[in-house]
Amino acid sequence: MPAIDFRAALNDEQYAAVTAEPGPLLVLAGAGSGKTRTLTYRVAYLLSQGVRPGDILLLTFTNKAAKEMLHRVEELTGVEPRRFWGGTFHSIGHRALRMFGEEIGLPKNFTILDADESETLLKQTVDTEDKAFFKDKTNPRPGPLFSIISLARNTRQSIPDTVEKQFPQYSEIKYAIQPFAAAYAEKKRAQNVCDYDDLLTGWLELLEKAPNIAEYFAHRFRHLLVDEYQDTNTLQSQIIDRIAQHHRVMAVGDDAQCIYSWRGADFENIMTFPERHPGTVIHRIETNYRSTPEILDLANGVLEAQPKGRHFDKELRAARAHSQKPMVVETIDDREQAEFVRKRIRALIEDEGVSPGQIAILYRSHFIAMEMQLVLSRAAIPYHITSGVKFFDRQHIKDIVALVTFVYNPGNEMSWQRIACLLPKVGEKGAQKIHAAAREHAALLRKDFIDALHTDDVLTKVAKDARADWPSFCDSLSEVAETMRTAGPARTIEIAIDGWYGDYLRGAFADYIERLDELKALAGFAARFETIQDFLAQIVLLNGETSDRQVDPDAEAVKLTTVHQAKGLEYDVVFVIGLADGQFPGRRAIEAGDVEEERRLFYVAVTRAKNELYLCYPKVATKAGPGGMLLTASRFLTEINPALYEPLRLRRAFW
């Protein structure tokens, strides 16, 4: 193995962590401080001390992260990655079950179900247990139902508690789900199959119920290294604790970047690590190589506002020269906010030579970026949405637009097919038959098309499985039609959401509440228009504007993304938009009295910026109905010392 000058390659903080004596080690690696470098050099250092590659277990959250680290280790040491046990929790769990699964009754030839297969098997199980369950459209469909069971397993909480905390739309049936979960588990065992979660639950079961296997893992791996420890869920944390009985464990993470509780990450895992591993030595890596001192001063201000005793103390220190302070930008509404960002981006690209790919617009929720997408499209500024599809291309948005379009023009068969095919067992041909029957019946009886849908003659063309839904489906269309005649587009959208489609949405999507918020934002957008015709025409024009300019994925383009998706990334210039109470932090976090994860999310947003940071918020939120809703600056801004940022006054005569 070639000699490595660890002292020359690392700063003082990194060197102390890399060369620390084996034992329980918690490395608190601040944003932009070289976490991956520290882990990589730790592996290389252990090898330099005579540790065999096979004695090291490296656990990561992505296979890409493990491969990159071990490839870098090979460059440093010449030791090939295949000689290590390194990978995701699930990949190592799979390896463990292949070796020892028979100890818990799992034959070696078990197969793994993919996500679609898992949902199909769960659906078959539920149909066997309760044929009526999926016929109620407000009950979760197989996908959301699987999400509930999966989250409960990963957090090791009861299904009723999981529903109450994360899926409140299903509270009324929270006790009905456990029998389905039990029957699903039995069916998997009977078929000798595992789903993705079984790779972790089975691994932990091995460690808990087979002492000889627990002993094997505890002694097989003399050194356990865990990346992004703050993102571990209860299952993963308990696996680590079981394996690390020898206490030679290094957990690397940042409590200030724990932002994934909605998918099971438990903030308490990193906070209580020293208690579960007595004698833990904490190393802090706080020198930041990414951002200017002014941006880091503001980031430290965010951390200082955390409740005392509920976080590890840390202070990011800059390795770069001084520059401008972050800017706080107050705008009248989301339109002026978007115009400010557009104008500044244009100047950055054309006057200051900043690459579009080094500019990011971050937001808490998708609907906040709707206006931003419209403005960038009209200005022909190329952009990528890295956290999903464009607002008007999202499934539920297109569904509601199709529903309203059909009511406005019942002859539009494409819109009809989109909404009719949401009914159980109604396909494209079935939708065409229903439409033809209604058209014929309406002409024969000189009825309105939507009134004709209510008739028995049309009902005979409806698939048997959809007939229970049919009356509420037709009633909802009639209510939308009546509203369209007497009220504006915003109220029409609201009625469409409140009707049959709202019930469909609740059952179809685990993230129902977030999607409902986006539909309400659509109603707010509709409030700009006096007629439904103008609203629908504008939607088509906007879709044309955005879809006509398909951006090459490899081309330089401004990035639009949620803060969650931006974690781990960095940009020269960052705009955080929608920084108002109720938008960031979100309304539900405020109502629940728990905004700490939202605060950590704000910290993540701030620390993505390298050179310039703009924190923007509107004073008025666009909403359905007369006027708008007054907003106040996010508490995350108002609690920071004003000396840490510069207020930017807009000269509105220029807009």
CSV table of C-alpha atoms in Angstrom, one decimal, residues 217-632:
chain,number,residue,atom,x,y,z
A,217,PHE,CA,-21.6,-9.7,12.6
A,218,ALA,CA,-20.2,-8.2,15.9
A,219,HIS,CA,-16.8,-10.0,15.4
A,220,ARG,CA,-16.7,-10.2,11.6
A,221,PHE,CA,-16.6,-6.4,11.3
A,222,ARG,CA,-14.0,-4.8,13.5
A,223,HIS,CA,-14.9,-1.4,12.1
A,224,LEU,CA,-18.3,-0.1,11.2
A,225,LEU,CA,-18.6,3.3,9.3
A,226,VAL,CA,-22.0,4.9,8.7
A,227,ASP,CA,-22.6,7.7,6.3
A,228,GLU,CA,-25.4,10.3,6.7
A,229,TYR,CA,-26.3,9.0,10.1
A,230,GLN,CA,-28.9,11.7,10.7
A,231,ASP,CA,-31.1,10.1,8.0
A,232,THR,CA,-31.3,6.6,9.7
A,233,ASN,CA,-34.7,5.3,10.6
A,234,THR,CA,-35.4,3.2,13.7
A,235,LEU,CA,-34.8,-0.1,11.9
A,236,GLN,CA,-31.4,1.1,10.6
A,237,SER,CA,-30.4,2.5,13.9
A,238,GLN,CA,-31.2,-0.7,15.7
A,239,ILE,CA,-29.3,-2.7,13.2
A,240,ILE,CA,-26.2,-0.5,13.7
A,241,ASP,CA,-26.5,-0.8,17.5
A,242,ARG,CA,-26.7,-4.6,17.3
A,243,ILE,CA,-23.7,-4.9,15.0
A,244,ALA,CA,-21.6,-2.3,16.9
A,245,GLN,CA,-21.5,-4.2,20.2
A,246,HIS,CA,-17.7,-3.9,20.0
A,247,HIS,CA,-18.2,-0.1,19.9
A,248,ARG,CA,-15.8,0.3,16.9
A,249,VAL,CA,-18.4,2.4,15.1
A,250,MET,CA,-18.0,5.8,13.4
A,251,ALA,CA,-21.2,7.6,12.6
A,252,VAL,CA,-20.9,10.6,10.4
A,253,GLY,CA,-23.7,13.1,10.0
A,254,ASP,CA,-25.2,16.4,10.8
A,255,ASP,CA,-28.1,16.8,13.2
A,256,ALA,CA,-28.8,20.2,11.6
A,257,GLN,CA,-29.5,18.4,8.2
A,258,CYS,CA,-32.1,15.9,9.5
A,259,ILE,CA,-35.0,16.7,7.2
A,260,TYR,CA,-36.6,13.4,6.2
A,261,SER,CA,-38.9,12.5,9.1
A,262,TRP,CA,-41.7,12.1,6.6
A,263,ARG,CA,-40.0,9.0,5.1
A,264,GLY,CA,-38.9,7.6,8.5
A,265,ALA,CA,-35.7,9.4,9.5
A,266,ASP,CA,-35.5,9.8,13.3
A,267,PHE,CA,-33.8,12.9,14.7
A,268,GLU,CA,-33.4,11.1,18.0
A,269,ASN,CA,-31.0,8.6,16.5
A,270,ILE,CA,-28.1,11.0,16.2
A,271,MET,CA,-29.0,13.0,19.3
A,272,THR,CA,-29.0,9.9,21.6
A,273,PHE,CA,-26.0,8.2,19.9
A,274,PRO,CA,-23.6,9.0,22.8
A,275,GLU,CA,-26.1,7.6,25.3
A,276,ARG,CA,-26.5,4.3,23.4
A,277,HIS,CA,-22.7,4.1,22.9
A,278,PRO,CA,-21.1,5.0,26.2
A,279,GLY,CA,-17.7,6.6,25.8
A,280,THR,CA,-18.5,8.2,22.5
A,281,VAL,CA,-16.0,10.8,21.4
A,282,ILE,CA,-17.5,13.6,19.3
A,283,HIS,CA,-15.5,15.2,16.5
A,284,ARG,CA,-16.7,18.4,14.9
A,285,ILE,CA,-15.7,19.3,11.3
A,286,GLU,CA,-16.8,22.9,10.9
A,287,THR,CA,-14.5,24.4,8.3
A,288,ASN,CA,-16.7,25.1,5.3
A,289,TYR,CA,-15.1,25.2,1.8
A,290,ARG,CA,-18.3,26.0,0.0
A,291,SER,CA,-19.8,29.3,1.0
A,292,THR,CA,-18.7,32.9,1.8
A,293,PRO,CA,-18.3,34.0,5.4
A,294,GLU,CA,-21.4,36.2,5.1
A,295,ILE,CA,-23.6,33.2,4.0
A,296,LEU,CA,-22.1,31.1,6.8
A,297,ASP,CA,-22.8,33.8,9.4
A,298,LEU,CA,-26.5,33.7,8.4
A,299,ALA,CA,-26.4,29.9,8.5
A,300,ASN,CA,-25.0,30.0,12.0
A,301,GLY,CA,-27.7,32.5,12.9
A,302,VAL,CA,-30.3,29.8,11.9
A,303,LEU,CA,-28.6,27.3,14.1
A,304,GLU,CA,-28.5,29.7,17.1
A,305,ALA,CA,-32.3,30.0,16.9
A,306,GLN,CA,-32.7,26.3,17.7
A,307,PRO,CA,-34.1,25.4,21.1
A,308,LYS,CA,-31.4,24.9,23.7
A,309,GLY,CA,-30.5,21.3,24.5
A,310,ARG,CA,-32.2,20.0,21.3
A,311,HIS,CA,-29.1,20.0,19.1
A,312,PHE,CA,-25.4,19.7,19.0
A,313,ASP,CA,-23.5,23.0,19.2
A,314,LYS,CA,-21.6,23.8,16.1
A,315,GLU,CA,-20.4,26.8,14.2
A,316,LEU,CA,-19.5,26.8,10.5
A,317,ARG,CA,-16.2,28.6,9.8
A,318,ALA,CA,-15.4,29.9,6.3
A,319,ALA,CA,-12.3,29.0,4.3
A,320,ARG,CA,-13.1,31.7,1.7
A,321,ALA,CA,-12.7,35.4,1.4
A,322,HIS,CA,-15.4,37.9,2.4
A,323,SER,CA,-18.1,38.9,-0.1
A,324,GLN,CA,-21.6,40.5,-0.1
A,325,LYS,CA,-24.2,39.7,2.6
A,326,PRO,CA,-27.3,37.6,1.8
A,327,MET,CA,-30.2,39.7,0.5
A,328,VAL,CA,-33.7,39.6,1.9
A,329,VAL,CA,-36.3,40.6,-0.7
A,330,GLU,CA,-39.9,41.6,0.2
A,331,THR,CA,-42.3,41.6,-2.8
A,332,ILE,CA,-45.9,42.5,-3.1
A,333,ASP,CA,-47.0,39.1,-4.3
A,334,ASP,CA,-45.7,35.9,-6.0
A,335,ARG,CA,-45.8,37.6,-9.4
A,336,GLU,CA,-43.5,40.4,-8.3
A,337,GLN,CA,-41.3,37.8,-6.5
A,338,ALA,CA,-41.0,35.8,-9.8
A,339,GLU,CA,-40.2,38.9,-11.8
A,340,PHE,CA,-37.5,40.0,-9.4
A,341,VAL,CA,-35.9,36.5,-9.7
A,342,ARG,CA,-36.2,36.6,-13.4
A,343,LYS,CA,-34.6,40.0,-13.7
A,344,ARG,CA,-31.7,39.1,-11.4
A,345,ILE,CA,-31.1,35.8,-13.2
A,346,ARG,CA,-31.0,37.7,-16.6
A,347,ALA,CA,-28.3,40.0,-15.2
A,348,LEU,CA,-26.3,37.2,-13.6
A,349,ILE,CA,-26.2,35.3,-16.9
A,350,GLU,CA,-25.8,38.2,-19.4
A,351,ASP,CA,-23.9,40.8,-17.4
A,352,GLU,CA,-21.9,38.8,-14.9
A,353,GLY,CA,-21.1,35.6,-16.7
A,354,VAL,CA,-22.7,33.2,-14.3
A,355,SER,CA,-23.6,29.9,-15.9
A,356,PRO,CA,-27.3,29.1,-15.8
A,357,GLY,CA,-26.5,25.7,-14.3
A,358,GLN,CA,-24.9,27.4,-11.3
A,359,ILE,CA,-28.2,29.2,-10.4
A,360,ALA,CA,-30.9,27.5,-8.3
A,361,ILE,CA,-34.3,28.5,-7.1
A,362,LEU,CA,-35.3,26.6,-4.0
A,363,TYR,CA,-38.8,26.3,-2.4
A,364,ARG,CA,-40.5,24.3,0.3
A,365,SER,CA,-43.4,23.0,-1.8
A,366,HIS,CA,-44.1,22.5,-5.5
A,367,PHE,CA,-47.0,25.0,-5.7
A,368,ILE,CA,-44.8,27.9,-4.5
A,369,ALA,CA,-42.9,27.6,-7.8
A,370,MET,CA,-45.9,27.8,-10.1
A,371,GLU,CA,-45.5,31.5,-10.9
A,372,MET,CA,-41.7,31.1,-11.2
A,373,GLN,CA,-42.2,28.5,-13.9
A,374,LEU,CA,-44.5,30.7,-15.9
A,375,VAL,CA,-42.2,33.7,-15.8
A,376,LEU,CA,-39.1,31.8,-16.8
A,377,SER,CA,-40.9,30.1,-19.6
A,378,ARG,CA,-42.2,33.4,-21.0
A,379,ALA,CA,-38.7,34.9,-20.7
A,380,ALA,CA,-37.2,32.0,-22.6
A,381,ILE,CA,-34.8,31.3,-19.7
A,382,PRO,CA,-34.1,27.5,-19.8
A,383,TYR,CA,-34.7,25.7,-16.6
A,384,HIS,CA,-34.8,22.1,-15.2
A,385,ILE,CA,-37.2,21.0,-12.5
A,386,THR,CA,-35.0,18.6,-10.6
A,387,SER,CA,-37.7,17.6,-8.1
A,388,GLY,CA,-40.5,16.4,-10.3
A,389,VAL,CA,-42.5,17.5,-13.3
A,390,LYS,CA,-43.7,21.0,-14.1
A,391,PHE,CA,-46.7,22.2,-12.1
A,392,PHE,CA,-49.2,22.0,-14.9
A,393,ASP,CA,-48.0,18.6,-15.9
A,394,ARG,CA,-48.6,17.1,-12.5
A,395,GLN,CA,-51.2,14.3,-12.6
A,396,HIS,CA,-53.7,15.8,-10.2
A,397,ILE,CA,-53.5,19.3,-11.8
A,398,LYS,CA,-54.1,17.8,-15.3
A,399,ASP,CA,-57.0,15.7,-13.9
A,400,ILE,CA,-58.8,18.8,-12.5
A,401,VAL,CA,-58.2,20.8,-15.6
A,402,ALA,CA,-59.5,17.9,-17.7
A,403,LEU,CA,-62.7,17.7,-15.5
A,404,VAL,CA,-63.4,21.5,-15.8
A,405,THR,CA,-62.6,21.4,-19.6
A,406,PHE,CA,-65.0,18.6,-20.1
A,407,VAL,CA,-67.8,20.3,-18.2
A,408,TYR,CA,-67.2,23.5,-20.2
A,409,ASN,CA,-67.1,21.6,-23.5
A,410,PRO,CA,-68.7,18.1,-23.2
A,411,GLY,CA,-67.7,17.4,-26.8
A,412,ASN,CA,-64.0,17.3,-25.8
A,413,GLU,CA,-63.5,13.5,-25.7
A,414,MET,CA,-59.9,13.6,-24.6
A,415,SER,CA,-60.8,15.5,-21.4
A,416,TRP,CA,-63.7,13.1,-20.9
A,417,GLN,CA,-61.4,10.1,-21.3
A,418,ARG,CA,-58.9,11.4,-18.8
A,419,ILE,CA,-61.5,11.7,-16.0
A,420,ALA,CA,-63.7,8.8,-16.9
A,421,CYS,CA,-60.7,6.4,-16.8
A,422,LEU,CA,-60.2,7.3,-13.2
A,423,LEU,CA,-63.3,5.3,-12.4
A,424,PRO,CA,-62.7,1.6,-11.5
A,425,LYS,CA,-62.3,-0.7,-14.5
A,426,VAL,CA,-63.1,2.0,-17.0
A,427,GLY,CA,-60.6,2.0,-19.9
A,428,GLU,CA,-60.3,4.1,-23.0
A,429,LYS,CA,-62.8,2.1,-25.0
A,430,GLY,CA,-65.3,2.0,-22.1
A,431,ALA,CA,-65.0,5.7,-21.8
A,432,GLN,CA,-65.7,6.2,-25.5
A,433,LYS,CA,-68.9,4.0,-25.3
A,434,ILE,CA,-70.2,6.0,-22.3
A,435,HIS,CA,-69.6,9.2,-24.1
A,436,ALA,CA,-71.3,8.0,-27.3
A,437,ALA,CA,-74.3,6.8,-25.4
A,438,ALA,CA,-74.6,10.1,-23.5
A,439,ARG,CA,-74.2,12.1,-26.7
A,440,GLU,CA,-76.9,10.1,-28.4
A,441,HIS,CA,-79.2,10.2,-25.5
A,442,ALA,CA,-78.8,14.0,-25.0
A,443,ALA,CA,-79.7,14.6,-28.7
A,444,LEU,CA,-82.7,12.2,-28.6
A,445,LEU,CA,-84.2,13.7,-25.4
A,446,ARG,CA,-82.9,17.3,-26.1
A,447,LYS,CA,-81.1,17.2,-22.8
A,448,ASP,CA,-77.9,18.8,-21.6
A,449,PHE,CA,-75.0,16.4,-22.1
A,450,ILE,CA,-74.2,16.2,-18.4
A,451,ASP,CA,-77.8,15.7,-17.5
A,452,ALA,CA,-77.9,12.8,-19.9
A,453,LEU,CA,-75.1,11.1,-18.0
A,454,HIS,CA,-77.5,10.6,-15.1
A,455,THR,CA,-79.9,8.5,-17.1
A,456,ASP,CA,-80.3,4.7,-16.8
A,457,ASP,CA,-79.6,4.2,-20.5
A,458,VAL,CA,-76.1,5.6,-20.0
A,459,LEU,CA,-75.6,3.7,-16.8
A,460,THR,CA,-75.9,0.4,-18.7
A,461,LYS,CA,-72.6,1.3,-20.5
A,462,VAL,CA,-70.7,1.9,-17.3
A,463,ALA,CA,-68.4,-0.9,-16.1
A,464,LYS,CA,-70.0,-2.9,-13.2
A,465,ASP,CA,-67.2,-2.0,-10.8
A,466,ALA,CA,-67.7,1.7,-11.5
A,467,ARG,CA,-71.4,1.9,-11.0
A,468,ALA,CA,-71.2,2.5,-7.2
A,469,ASP,CA,-69.2,5.6,-8.0
A,470,TRP,CA,-71.3,6.8,-10.9
A,471,PRO,CA,-74.0,8.8,-9.1
A,472,SER,CA,-71.4,10.9,-7.1
A,473,PHE,CA,-69.3,11.3,-10.2
A,474,CYS,CA,-72.3,12.6,-12.2
A,475,ASP,CA,-73.5,14.8,-9.3
A,476,SER,CA,-70.1,16.3,-9.1
A,477,LEU,CA,-70.0,17.2,-12.8
A,478,SER,CA,-73.4,18.8,-12.4
A,479,GLU,CA,-72.3,20.9,-9.5
A,480,VAL,CA,-69.3,22.1,-11.4
A,481,ALA,CA,-71.5,22.9,-14.4
A,482,GLU,CA,-73.9,24.9,-12.2
A,483,THR,CA,-71.0,26.8,-10.5
A,484,MET,CA,-69.5,27.5,-13.9
A,485,ARG,CA,-72.7,29.3,-14.9
A,486,THR,CA,-73.0,31.4,-11.7
A,487,ALA,CA,-69.5,32.0,-10.4
A,488,GLY,CA,-65.9,32.5,-11.6
A,489,PRO,CA,-63.1,30.1,-12.5
A,490,ALA,CA,-61.7,30.0,-8.9
A,491,ARG,CA,-65.0,28.9,-7.4
A,492,THR,CA,-65.4,26.4,-10.2
A,493,ILE,CA,-62.1,24.8,-9.4
A,494,GLU,CA,-62.9,24.7,-5.7
A,495,ILE,CA,-66.2,22.9,-6.3
A,496,ALA,CA,-64.4,20.4,-8.6
A,497,ILE,CA,-61.9,19.7,-5.8
A,498,ASP,CA,-64.6,19.3,-3.2
A,499,GLY,CA,-66.6,16.8,-5.2
A,500,TRP,CA,-66.0,13.3,-6.5
A,501,TYR,CA,-62.4,14.1,-7.5
A,502,GLY,CA,-61.5,15.1,-3.9
A,503,ASP,CA,-62.6,11.7,-2.7
A,504,TYR,CA,-60.6,10.0,-5.5
A,505,LEU,CA,-57.5,12.1,-4.6
A,506,ARG,CA,-57.7,11.0,-0.9
A,507,GLY,CA,-57.6,7.3,-1.8
A,508,ALA,CA,-55.2,7.6,-4.8
A,509,PHE,CA,-52.2,9.3,-3.2
A,510,ALA,CA,-50.3,8.9,0.0
A,511,ASP,CA,-49.2,12.6,-0.2
A,512,TYR,CA,-52.9,13.6,-0.6
A,513,ILE,CA,-52.5,16.7,1.7
A,514,GLU,CA,-49.6,18.1,-0.4
A,515,ARG,CA,-51.5,17.5,-3.6
A,516,LEU,CA,-54.6,19.2,-2.2
A,517,ASP,CA,-52.5,22.2,-1.4
A,518,GLU,CA,-51.4,22.3,-5.0
A,519,LEU,CA,-55.0,22.1,-6.2
A,520,LYS,CA,-55.9,25.0,-3.9
A,521,ALA,CA,-53.0,27.0,-5.5
A,522,LEU,CA,-54.5,26.2,-8.9
A,523,ALA,CA,-57.8,27.7,-7.7
A,524,GLY,CA,-55.8,30.8,-6.6
A,525,PHE,CA,-54.3,31.0,-10.0
A,526,ALA,CA,-57.7,30.7,-11.6
A,527,ALA,CA,-58.8,33.8,-9.5
A,528,ARG,CA,-56.9,36.0,-12.0
A,529,PHE,CA,-59.4,35.2,-14.7
A,530,GLU,CA,-62.9,36.5,-15.2
A,531,THR,CA,-64.2,33.6,-17.3
A,532,ILE,CA,-63.6,29.9,-17.4
A,533,GLN,CA,-62.8,30.2,-21.1
A,534,ASP,CA,-59.9,32.6,-20.4
A,535,PHE,CA,-58.6,30.4,-17.7
A,536,LEU,CA,-58.6,27.2,-19.8
A,537,ALA,CA,-57.1,29.0,-22.8
A,538,GLN,CA,-54.3,30.3,-20.6
A,539,ILE,CA,-53.5,26.8,-19.3
A,540,VAL,CA,-53.2,25.5,-22.8
A,541,LEU,CA,-51.0,28.5,-23.8
A,542,LEU,CA,-48.8,28.0,-20.7
A,543,ASN,CA,-48.4,24.3,-21.4
A,544,GLY,CA,-47.4,25.1,-25.0
A,545,GLU,CA,-44.9,27.7,-23.8
A,546,THR,CA,-43.3,25.3,-21.3
A,547,SER,CA,-43.4,22.1,-23.4
A,548,ASP,CA,-42.2,23.7,-26.6
A,549,ARG,CA,-38.9,24.6,-25.0
A,550,GLN,CA,-37.7,21.2,-24.1
A,551,VAL,CA,-34.3,21.6,-22.4
A,552,ASP,CA,-31.5,19.2,-23.1
A,553,PRO,CA,-30.9,17.4,-19.8
A,554,ASP,CA,-27.2,18.0,-20.3
A,555,ALA,CA,-27.6,21.7,-21.3
A,556,GLU,CA,-26.9,24.5,-18.9
A,557,ALA,CA,-30.1,25.5,-17.3
A,558,VAL,CA,-31.4,27.2,-14.1
A,559,LYS,CA,-32.4,24.6,-11.5
A,560,LEU,CA,-35.8,24.7,-9.8
A,561,THR,CA,-36.1,22.3,-6.9
A,562,THR,CA,-37.5,21.6,-3.5
A,563,VAL,CA,-35.1,22.1,-0.7
A,564,HIS,CA,-35.3,18.4,0.1
A,565,GLN,CA,-34.1,17.5,-3.4
A,566,ALA,CA,-31.3,20.1,-3.2
A,567,LYS,CA,-29.6,18.5,-0.1
A,568,GLY,CA,-26.0,17.6,-0.9
A,569,LEU,CA,-25.8,20.0,-3.9
A,570,GLU,CA,-24.3,23.4,-4.2
A,571,TYR,CA,-24.7,26.4,-6.5
A,572,ASP,CA,-23.0,29.8,-7.1
A,573,VAL,CA,-26.2,31.6,-6.7
A,574,VAL,CA,-29.3,30.5,-4.7
A,575,PHE,CA,-32.8,32.1,-4.5
A,576,VAL,CA,-35.0,30.8,-1.8
A,577,ILE,CA,-38.6,31.8,-2.6
A,578,GLY,CA,-41.8,31.7,-0.6
A,579,LEU,CA,-40.1,32.5,2.7
A,580,ALA,CA,-43.3,33.5,4.5
A,581,ASP,CA,-45.0,31.9,7.5
A,582,GLY,CA,-47.5,29.3,6.2
A,583,GLN,CA,-45.3,28.6,3.2
A,584,PHE,CA,-41.9,28.1,4.8
A,585,PRO,CA,-42.4,27.0,7.5
A,586,GLY,CA,-45.5,25.3,6.2
A,587,ARG,CA,-48.9,25.8,7.7
A,588,ARG,CA,-49.3,22.3,9.1
A,589,ALA,CA,-45.9,22.5,10.9
A,590,ILE,CA,-47.0,25.8,12.5
A,591,GLU,CA,-50.4,24.4,13.5
A,592,ALA,CA,-48.7,21.3,15.0
A,593,GLY,CA,-46.4,23.5,17.0
A,594,ASP,CA,-43.3,21.8,15.7
A,595,VAL,CA,-41.3,23.8,13.2
A,596,GLU,CA,-37.8,22.4,14.1
A,597,GLU,CA,-37.5,20.2,11.1
A,598,GLU,CA,-38.6,23.1,8.9
A,599,ARG,CA,-35.9,25.2,10.5
A,600,ARG,CA,-33.3,22.5,9.7
A,601,LEU,CA,-34.7,22.6,6.1
A,602,PHE,CA,-34.1,26.3,5.9
A,603,TYR,CA,-30.5,25.8,7.1
A,604,VAL,CA,-30.0,23.2,4.3
A,605,ALA,CA,-31.4,25.8,1.8
A,606,VAL,CA,-29.1,28.5,3.0
A,607,THR,CA,-26.0,26.3,2.9
A,608,ARG,CA,-26.5,25.4,-0.7
A,609,ALA,CA,-25.2,28.9,-1.8
A,610,LYS,CA,-21.6,29.5,-2.6
A,611,ASN,CA,-21.4,33.2,-3.6
A,612,GLU,CA,-24.8,34.9,-3.5
A,613,LEU,CA,-28.0,34.2,-1.5
A,614,TYR,CA,-31.4,35.8,-2.0
A,615,LEU,CA,-34.2,35.2,0.5
A,616,CYS,CA,-37.5,36.2,-1.0
A,617,TYR,CA,-41.1,36.4,0.3
A,618,PRO,CA,-44.4,37.8,-0.9
A,619,LYS,CA,-46.6,40.0,1.3
A,620,VAL,CA,-49.8,38.7,-0.3
A,621,ALA,CA,-50.5,35.1,-1.3
A,622,THR,CA,-52.6,34.5,-4.4
A,623,LYS,CA,-55.7,32.5,-3.4
A,624,ALA,CA,-59.2,31.8,-4.6
A,625,GLY,CA,-61.9,34.3,-3.7
A,626,PRO,CA,-61.8,38.1,-3.4
A,627,GLY,CA,-58.4,39.6,-2.7
A,628,GLY,CA,-55.4,37.7,-1.4
A,629,MET,CA,-54.1,36.4,2.0
A,630,LEU,CA,-51.7,38.7,3.8
A,631,LEU,CA,-48.4,37.0,4.7
A,632,THR,CA,-45.6,37.9,7.1
